């Protein structure tokens, strides 16, 4: 019980600063960035926006938990889902912290750094493009409807804007939005952290890793491993580095790309920000593309 | 008036419990940080505690989002970490990590290049496995095992004989922490010395000896031979933090 408590609390307090930065960012976007301003900042063409937005991580680095409320907020502010998803999927990997940790952990295998960055970029942009295309061909596939129900989303959606108020009042409004978003996402974050800690403490690693004996199974096995252990993108490279030589490089790449995009913790948080159908399709797409990237790396890395 | 509205909708008990919980979270977690996090992250937790208290105050005062309240269910989930911290306070991890992680899977099997690599932990033929260069030194040794055959080494660690440690061996280990201890991974040197192998898990030793390159379970390994050790009564933290 103490080990479980230690693991859970360390996941919880370790990610808390990132979550708080994210909800504050989200609150400030809501109050201080109008739809018109946001439209001016982003490239006019959605294709250009999808291609460019993954580079934002070097200016606004967020973790895989923190990026979700910000992406959800961007969608509610009128940013196309394709752009928000490209941002959400790439940001936890394409930012300075995972870059440095991967370089340190893979100092004996430096090729992993550009491969990880390139694969994350390719997966995020491809998904952005697919969502953009689907929005034209079949708008129902990735529909994010305006929320009309009650509960916390209802409060967030239906709260009147204070655009005419003074700076002090708007600042308080931004903090109020941030606090409400914190309480909304926080419960999913806590439940996700509990599940991740339980898996780490009570499920032995071999249960999954023994599945991974062949190249394709190794890639899929490491993706499953990344999903259940829910390691944050700053630390995962050190775990992956230990597997060098035991697993093919493509499997390690899949672990490093899939984990920050989809794991137990952030899937629960995605369910708080997006409809279930969108999350399900997203997870399937990410898994398929990461599998492809892993197999490509096995061949060429 | 606003305070009256929220206390009426949530009940005095919930509001009181919630406020207390936020204060407790700040205080309890603040005191437990060294068992949970990389030291450089701890200062951020005070910032977090301050933010959470601010959020709590905003919700109770109901600024911005008037006539609404946070449902009690949400509050009760948020209190979970505090309750868990009180019921089962965090403890330093140790050899029990190898009940869950397999050491055989954490040792790289690949070979690397030493050329041009800085090795401040190596003086002539002697390796000092200190906290500052712990990970870098061990990775370099794992990747170039044959090269360090015959080198002398000194280190401090705890004994562990869990998953992935070959039979008849013990691991003299520390736990590498990058950000928080949930992802702590055991790193160290194997030894086959009977007196060390027979020590109970989590016994802290300061040990010195000679590295021997051996084939173990089909893989080349550095093993600590001819060890001389002293048992430490007052062990340091099990964690080695990545610089």
XYZ file of C-alpha atoms in Angstrom:
544
model
C 0.000 0.000 0.000
C 2.856 2.403 0.814
C 4.515 1.674 -2.556
C 1.208 2.327 -4.335
C 0.687 5.535 -2.392
C 4.257 6.681 -3.121
C 3.983 5.975 -6.845
C 0.540 7.588 -7.133
C 1.457 10.689 -5.120
C 4.694 11.167 -7.030
C 2.844 10.974 -10.367
C 0.241 13.366 -8.989
C 2.526 16.015 -7.515
C 5.043 15.646 -10.342
C 2.501 16.530 -13.007
C 0.624 19.125 -10.944
C 2.789 22.128 -11.957
C 2.309 21.293 -15.635
C -1.419 20.874 -15.168
C -1.635 24.217 -13.392
C 0.354 25.972 -16.105
C -1.997 24.394 -18.636
C -5.236 25.424 -16.947
C -3.897 28.960 -16.398
C -2.956 29.112 -20.085
C -6.405 27.830 -20.931
C -8.072 30.425 -18.691
C -6.058 33.247 -20.221
C -6.797 32.034 -23.766
C -10.500 32.016 -22.898
C -10.626 35.551 -21.537
C -7.844 37.450 -23.292
C -7.763 35.842 -26.747
C -10.834 36.524 -28.814
C -11.782 34.269 -31.711
C -10.790 37.085 -34.077
C -7.315 37.471 -32.541
C -6.779 33.720 -32.599
C -7.784 33.631 -36.271
C -5.230 36.385 -36.973
C -2.415 34.567 -35.145
C -2.912 31.200 -36.844
C -2.005 30.740 -40.512
C -5.011 31.398 -42.710
C -4.929 28.071 -44.502
C -5.705 25.079 -42.235
C -3.049 23.029 -44.042
C -0.357 25.587 -43.201
C -1.642 25.727 -39.599
C -1.514 21.939 -39.219
C 2.037 21.836 -40.553
C 3.262 24.784 -38.447
C 1.504 24.255 -35.118
C 3.694 21.323 -33.892
C 6.625 23.748 -33.660
C 4.753 25.746 -30.983
C 6.072 23.266 -28.417
C 9.422 25.023 -28.449
C 7.699 28.258 -27.381
C 4.920 26.836 -25.181
C 6.125 23.479 -23.821
C 3.421 21.489 -22.020
C 3.303 17.913 -20.777
C 0.953 15.243 -22.141
C -1.603 15.958 -19.408
C -1.391 19.734 -19.573
C -1.715 20.019 -23.314
C -5.187 18.427 -23.352
C -7.166 21.205 -21.630
C -5.366 23.779 -23.780
C -6.256 21.876 -26.976
C -9.855 21.486 -25.780
C -10.026 25.213 -25.112
C -8.623 26.043 -28.548
C -11.368 23.945 -30.179
C -14.029 25.698 -28.123
C -12.547 29.026 -29.270
C -13.091 28.079 -32.890
C -9.656 26.652 -33.830
C -10.176 23.730 -36.269
C -9.989 20.338 -34.584
C -7.268 19.263 -37.043
C -4.989 22.089 -35.869
C -5.752 21.544 -32.171
C -5.032 17.806 -32.450
C -1.755 18.362 -34.320
C -0.783 20.695 -31.465
C -1.967 18.310 -28.728
C -0.193 15.246 -30.108
C 3.111 16.885 -30.965
C 3.605 19.255 -28.040
C 4.619 16.716 -25.330
C 7.432 15.403 -27.578
C 8.413 18.353 -29.737
C 9.569 20.575 -26.909
C 13.008 21.197 -25.353
C 12.637 18.918 -22.302
C 12.051 15.541 -24.006
C 14.631 16.578 -26.595
C 17.298 17.014 -23.896
C 16.305 13.920 -21.915
C 16.311 11.746 -25.058
C 19.744 13.099 -26.003
C 21.089 12.296 -22.518
C 19.530 8.842 -22.270
C 20.489 7.826 -25.809
C 23.991 9.282 -25.785
C 25.215 5.915 -27.135
C 22.518 5.789 -29.796
C 22.095 9.425 -30.908
C 20.021 8.524 -33.978
C 17.040 8.077 -31.651
C 16.748 11.854 -31.090
C 16.008 12.940 -34.697
C 13.940 9.803 -35.290
C 11.762 10.527 -32.250
C 11.238 14.167 -33.203
C 10.564 13.331 -36.855
C 8.182 10.466 -36.050
C 6.206 12.595 -33.549
C 5.959 15.398 -36.099
C 4.906 13.015 -38.869
C 2.245 11.268 -36.753
C 0.788 14.560 -35.434
C 0.703 16.274 -38.829
C -0.691 13.192 -40.603
C -3.503 12.942 -38.066
C -4.160 16.669 -38.435
C -4.387 16.240 -42.200
C -6.641 13.173 -41.933
C -8.992 15.026 -39.565
C -8.958 18.041 -41.883
C -9.826 15.838 -44.852
C -12.536 13.967 -42.934
C -14.076 17.271 -41.860
C -14.692 17.958 -45.573
C -15.664 14.460 -46.696
C -17.681 13.310 -43.685
C -18.096 16.030 -41.049
C -19.670 13.549 -38.609
C -16.498 11.465 -38.164
C -14.649 13.999 -36.034
C -17.512 16.207 -34.916
C -17.073 18.191 -31.693
C -20.471 19.661 -30.949
C -20.996 22.700 -28.790
C -21.898 21.447 -25.325
C -25.403 22.301 -24.190
C -25.792 20.166 -21.050
C -25.129 20.955 -17.416
C -22.192 19.997 -15.226
C -18.792 21.583 -15.421
C -18.653 21.753 -19.208
C -21.984 23.503 -19.115
C -20.523 26.120 -16.778
C -17.450 26.526 -18.965
C -19.476 26.813 -22.165
C -22.272 28.967 -20.911
C -20.360 31.484 -18.832
C -20.871 34.924 -20.368
C -17.749 36.655 -21.646
C -16.447 39.590 -19.681
C -14.850 41.255 -22.687
C -16.215 44.661 -21.792
C -14.917 44.493 -18.205
C -11.717 46.122 -16.977
C -8.362 44.364 -16.805
C -8.691 43.428 -13.119
C -12.094 41.883 -13.643
C -10.896 39.970 -16.692
C -7.864 38.728 -14.796
C -10.151 37.346 -12.101
C -12.343 35.807 -14.799
C -9.294 34.106 -16.336
C -8.348 32.710 -12.911
C -11.926 31.585 -12.337
C -11.915 29.760 -15.661
C -8.551 28.228 -14.824
C -9.790 27.038 -11.448
C -12.954 25.547 -12.911
C -10.961 23.826 -15.636
C -8.606 22.513 -12.946
C -11.493 20.972 -11.033
C -12.916 19.547 -14.246
C -9.729 18.007 -15.665
C -8.269 17.353 -12.216
C -10.690 14.560 -11.360
C -9.832 12.680 -14.566
C -6.174 13.340 -13.940
C -6.441 11.879 -10.422
C -8.402 8.832 -11.572
C -5.953 8.284 -14.439
C -2.973 8.612 -12.096
C -4.561 6.085 -9.719
C -5.002 3.599 -12.576
C -1.442 4.161 -13.843
C 0.005 3.708 -10.348
C -2.020 0.535 -9.806
C -0.701 -0.945 -13.055
C 2.875 0.021 -12.197
C 2.733 -1.479 -8.727
C 0.545 -4.552 -9.209
C 1.252 -5.709 -12.795
C 4.747 -7.163 -13.405
C 6.416 -5.800 -16.549
C 7.167 -9.223 -18.021
C 3.455 -9.837 -18.489
C 3.572 -7.428 -21.428
C 7.175 -7.556 -22.456
C 7.280 -11.305 -23.029
C 4.817 -10.762 -25.875
C 7.429 -8.811 -27.756
C 9.743 -11.329 -29.375
C 9.363 -10.482 -33.062
C 9.738 -7.127 -34.786
C 6.035 -6.382 -35.311
C 5.052 -7.828 -31.935
C 7.924 -5.917 -30.309
C 6.648 -2.607 -31.692
C 3.057 -3.380 -30.660
C 4.204 -4.726 -27.273
C 6.188 -1.586 -26.471
C 3.199 0.562 -27.460
C 1.028 -1.432 -25.051
C 3.736 -1.098 -22.419
C 3.861 2.687 -22.950
C 0.067 2.850 -22.584
C -0.097 1.062 -19.249
C 2.983 2.487 -17.517
C 2.029 6.100 -18.396
C 5.518 7.548 -18.068
C 5.805 11.261 -18.789
C 7.706 12.392 -21.857
C 10.585 13.865 -19.840
C 11.396 10.506 -18.228
C 10.454 7.839 -20.756
C 13.741 8.012 -22.673
C 15.650 6.692 -19.655
C 13.403 3.653 -19.431
C 13.631 3.079 -23.183
C 17.432 3.369 -23.164
C 17.635 0.337 -20.904
C 15.864 -1.752 -23.546
C 18.520 -1.040 -26.216
C 19.700 -4.276 -27.734
C 16.944 -6.289 -26.058
C 14.298 -4.745 -28.312
C 14.704 -3.479 -31.897
C 15.065 0.329 -32.235
C 11.654 0.640 -33.896
C 9.996 -0.786 -30.793
C 11.782 1.794 -28.629
C 10.772 4.553 -31.041
C 7.141 3.385 -30.850
C 7.378 3.463 -27.035
C 8.748 7.030 -27.141
C 6.176 8.314 -29.631
C 3.015 6.469 -28.576
C 3.360 6.924 -24.780
C 3.229 10.729 -24.682
C 0.305 10.720 -27.122
C -1.809 7.942 -25.581
C -1.588 6.420 -22.113
C -4.036 5.529 -19.345
C -3.734 8.904 -17.674
C -4.111 11.180 -20.673
C -6.773 9.004 -22.359
C -8.998 9.615 -19.341
C -8.241 13.308 -19.637
C -8.973 13.291 -23.378
C -12.390 11.851 -22.548
C -12.979 14.963 -20.444
C -12.119 17.268 -23.321
C -13.439 15.503 -26.451
C -16.378 13.206 -27.345
C -15.773 9.464 -26.841
C -16.085 8.683 -30.578
C -13.412 11.251 -31.440
C -11.053 9.864 -28.766
C -11.572 6.290 -29.980
C -10.869 7.174 -33.627
C -7.902 9.247 -32.556
C -6.363 6.419 -30.515
C -6.787 3.962 -33.412
C -5.168 6.410 -35.845
C -2.245 7.147 -33.506
C -1.676 3.419 -32.922
C -1.701 2.633 -36.644
C 0.662 5.469 -37.562
C 3.053 4.749 -34.670
C 3.142 1.092 -35.680
C 4.110 2.185 -39.201
C 6.791 4.543 -37.855
C 8.156 1.765 -35.634
C 8.348 -0.704 -38.503
C 10.020 1.909 -40.708
C 12.575 2.553 -37.975
C 13.231 -1.176 -37.619
C 14.048 -1.215 -41.305
C 16.119 1.950 -41.673
C 17.416 3.060 -38.251
C -24.108 36.641 -0.215
C -22.034 34.604 -2.648
C -20.450 32.647 0.202
C -23.927 31.931 1.532
C -25.029 30.617 -1.878
C -22.155 28.187 -2.256
C -22.339 26.899 1.295
C -26.052 26.359 0.912
C -25.623 24.438 -2.335
C -22.698 22.345 -1.139
C -23.274 22.245 2.572
C -21.029 23.619 5.284
C -19.396 20.261 5.863
C -18.271 19.916 2.237
C -16.905 23.444 2.076
C -15.057 23.016 5.353
C -13.664 19.627 4.326
C -12.598 20.999 0.978
C -10.842 24.031 2.433
C -9.116 21.883 5.030
C -8.121 19.418 2.326
C -6.444 22.133 0.283
C -4.480 23.359 3.283
C -3.554 19.792 4.181
C -2.462 19.080 0.633
C -0.130 22.070 0.712
C 1.274 21.173 4.113
C 1.458 17.390 3.885
C 2.791 17.148 0.382
C 5.248 19.938 1.113
C 6.740 17.817 3.867
C 6.837 14.672 1.773
C 8.477 16.009 -1.338
C 11.866 14.458 -0.770
C 10.288 11.008 -1.042
C 8.444 11.927 -4.208
C 10.341 14.266 -6.486
C 13.584 15.426 -8.020
C 14.896 18.196 -5.696
C 14.875 20.784 -8.465
C 11.128 20.247 -8.878
C 10.223 20.768 -5.246
C 10.073 24.560 -5.355
C 7.381 24.273 -8.007
C 5.171 22.421 -5.549
C 4.898 25.479 -3.317
C 3.799 27.429 -6.343
C 1.225 24.679 -6.979
C -0.010 24.701 -3.409
C -0.435 28.488 -3.649
C -2.350 28.134 -6.921
C -4.659 25.486 -5.477
C -5.430 27.644 -2.485
C -6.131 30.545 -4.837
C -8.434 28.350 -6.913
C -10.208 27.229 -3.752
C -10.647 30.832 -2.662
C -11.984 31.798 -6.105
C -14.491 28.978 -6.036
C -15.664 29.816 -2.537
C -15.943 33.516 -3.348
C -17.531 32.566 -6.668
C -15.821 35.286 -8.644
C -16.345 35.155 -12.387
C -18.604 32.131 -12.526
C -21.543 33.260 -10.520
C -24.592 31.167 -9.694
C -22.671 27.974 -10.339
C -20.706 25.661 -8.110
C -18.328 22.759 -8.348
C -20.289 19.525 -7.826
C -19.501 17.699 -4.564
C -18.434 14.574 -6.519
C -15.589 16.534 -8.123
C -14.473 17.793 -4.742
C -14.490 14.324 -3.238
C -12.204 13.025 -6.019
C -9.844 15.931 -5.446
C -9.600 15.055 -1.767
C -8.408 11.509 -2.623
C -4.684 12.332 -2.805
C -4.830 13.982 0.605
C -6.622 11.022 2.172
C -4.149 8.598 0.630
C -1.211 10.696 1.827
C -2.588 10.614 5.372
C -3.484 6.891 5.386
C -0.320 5.661 3.632
C 2.384 8.353 3.642
C 5.015 8.009 0.905
C 8.129 6.066 1.826
C 11.535 5.794 0.138
C 11.481 2.982 -2.425
C 14.158 0.307 -2.439
C 14.698 -3.276 -3.543
C 10.914 -3.680 -3.859
C 11.166 -1.851 -7.195
C 12.602 -5.096 -8.588
C 9.361 -6.851 -7.666
C 7.824 -4.887 -10.527
C 10.668 -3.972 -12.863
C 12.853 -6.618 -14.473
C 16.530 -5.717 -14.164
C 17.413 -8.000 -17.089
C 15.320 -5.734 -19.308
C 16.927 -2.556 -18.021
C 20.516 -3.422 -19.020
C 21.362 -2.292 -22.544
C 22.826 -5.001 -24.735
C 24.179 -2.710 -27.390
C 27.805 -1.635 -27.705
C 28.885 2.015 -27.925
C 31.926 4.139 -28.718
C 34.178 5.528 -25.978
C 36.128 7.773 -28.314
C 35.764 11.453 -27.439
C 33.623 10.739 -24.390
C 34.324 12.682 -21.181
C 34.654 10.377 -18.156
C 35.298 12.502 -15.049
C 34.359 9.522 -12.858
C 37.372 7.542 -14.162
C 40.809 8.247 -12.653
C 43.395 6.040 -14.356
C 41.972 2.587 -13.827
C 39.749 3.507 -10.871
C 36.029 4.262 -11.103
C 34.204 6.275 -8.466
C 30.461 5.728 -8.868
C 29.336 8.927 -7.160
C 25.907 10.499 -7.345
C 26.926 13.236 -9.768
C 27.815 10.984 -12.704
C 26.034 7.793 -11.657
C 23.869 7.245 -14.729
C 26.469 8.374 -17.252
C 29.158 6.166 -15.675
C 26.967 3.051 -15.524
C 25.683 3.493 -19.076
C 29.241 3.919 -20.353
C 30.252 0.764 -18.472
C 27.261 -1.244 -19.750
C 27.921 -0.180 -23.337
C 31.658 -0.949 -23.144
C 31.757 -3.814 -20.667
C 34.936 -5.496 -21.975
C 36.843 -2.205 -21.837
C 36.391 -1.898 -18.068
C 37.409 -5.475 -17.233
C 39.966 -5.249 -14.423
C 39.129 -1.683 -13.363
C 38.719 -0.996 -9.672
C 35.467 0.559 -8.517
C 33.900 2.005 -5.387
C 30.251 2.767 -4.787
C 27.469 2.958 -2.226
C 24.131 1.206 -2.695
C 21.573 -1.220 -1.347
C 21.411 -4.939 -2.047
C 18.617 -6.282 -4.229
C 17.859 -9.759 -5.553
C 14.582 -9.270 -7.399
C 13.430 -9.916 -10.972
C 16.148 -10.127 -13.600
C 19.051 -10.436 -11.162
C 20.796 -13.721 -12.130
C 20.641 -16.573 -9.612
C 23.538 -16.520 -7.138
C 24.024 -12.787 -7.683
C 23.010 -9.614 -5.927
C 22.651 -6.132 -7.359
C 24.297 -3.237 -5.525
C 21.901 -0.556 -6.660
C 20.621 2.976 -6.437
C 17.372 4.209 -7.970
C 17.731 6.674 -10.837
C 15.165 9.478 -10.727
C 14.634 11.814 -13.657
C 11.600 13.738 -12.439
C 9.543 11.834 -9.874
C 10.059 8.532 -8.072
C 7.181 6.740 -9.823
C 9.615 6.208 -12.672
C 12.629 5.375 -10.501
C 14.667 2.613 -12.085
C 17.311 0.437 -10.431
C 20.838 0.895 -11.762
C 23.962 -0.644 -10.305
C 26.515 -3.431 -10.434
C 26.068 -7.180 -9.995
C 28.165 -9.174 -7.592
C 28.484 -12.926 -6.995
C 30.271 -12.608 -3.673
C 28.589 -14.996 -1.192
C 28.706 -12.698 1.791
C 27.069 -9.874 -0.184
C 24.539 -12.190 -1.865
C 23.472 -13.532 1.541
C 22.725 -10.078 2.931
C 19.006 -9.299 3.141
C 17.567 -7.004 0.458
C 17.814 -3.278 1.210
C 21.027 -3.645 3.218
C 23.123 -0.555 2.547
C 26.798 -1.091 1.836
C 29.813 0.986 0.867
C 31.685 -1.389 -1.398
C 34.897 -1.473 -3.417
C 36.275 -4.183 -5.667
C 37.455 -5.113 -9.140
C 35.251 -5.307 -12.236
C 35.273 -8.664 -14.034
C 33.811 -9.199 -17.483
C 31.750 -12.431 -17.514
C 29.144 -14.177 -19.616
C 25.918 -14.344 -17.604
C 22.793 -15.949 -19.047
C 24.122 -15.466 -22.563
C 25.137 -11.833 -22.240
C 28.376 -10.038 -21.438
C 28.236 -8.411 -17.999
C 30.512 -6.525 -15.651
C 30.483 -8.174 -12.220
C 31.986 -6.754 -9.057
C 34.643 -9.229 -7.887
C 36.704 -9.468 -4.659
C 34.490 -6.918 -2.919
C 35.330 -5.338 0.386
C 32.384 -3.713 2.035
C 31.059 -2.084 5.164
C 27.410 -2.082 6.133
C 26.037 1.422 6.513
C 23.911 2.011 9.580
C 22.789 5.426 8.413
C 22.033 5.010 4.693
C 21.639 7.975 2.335
C 18.604 8.486 0.097
C 18.131 5.548 -2.294
C 17.666 7.990 -5.141
C 20.263 9.295 -7.536
C 18.916 12.316 -9.338
C 19.823 12.986 -12.915
C 21.696 16.301 -13.035
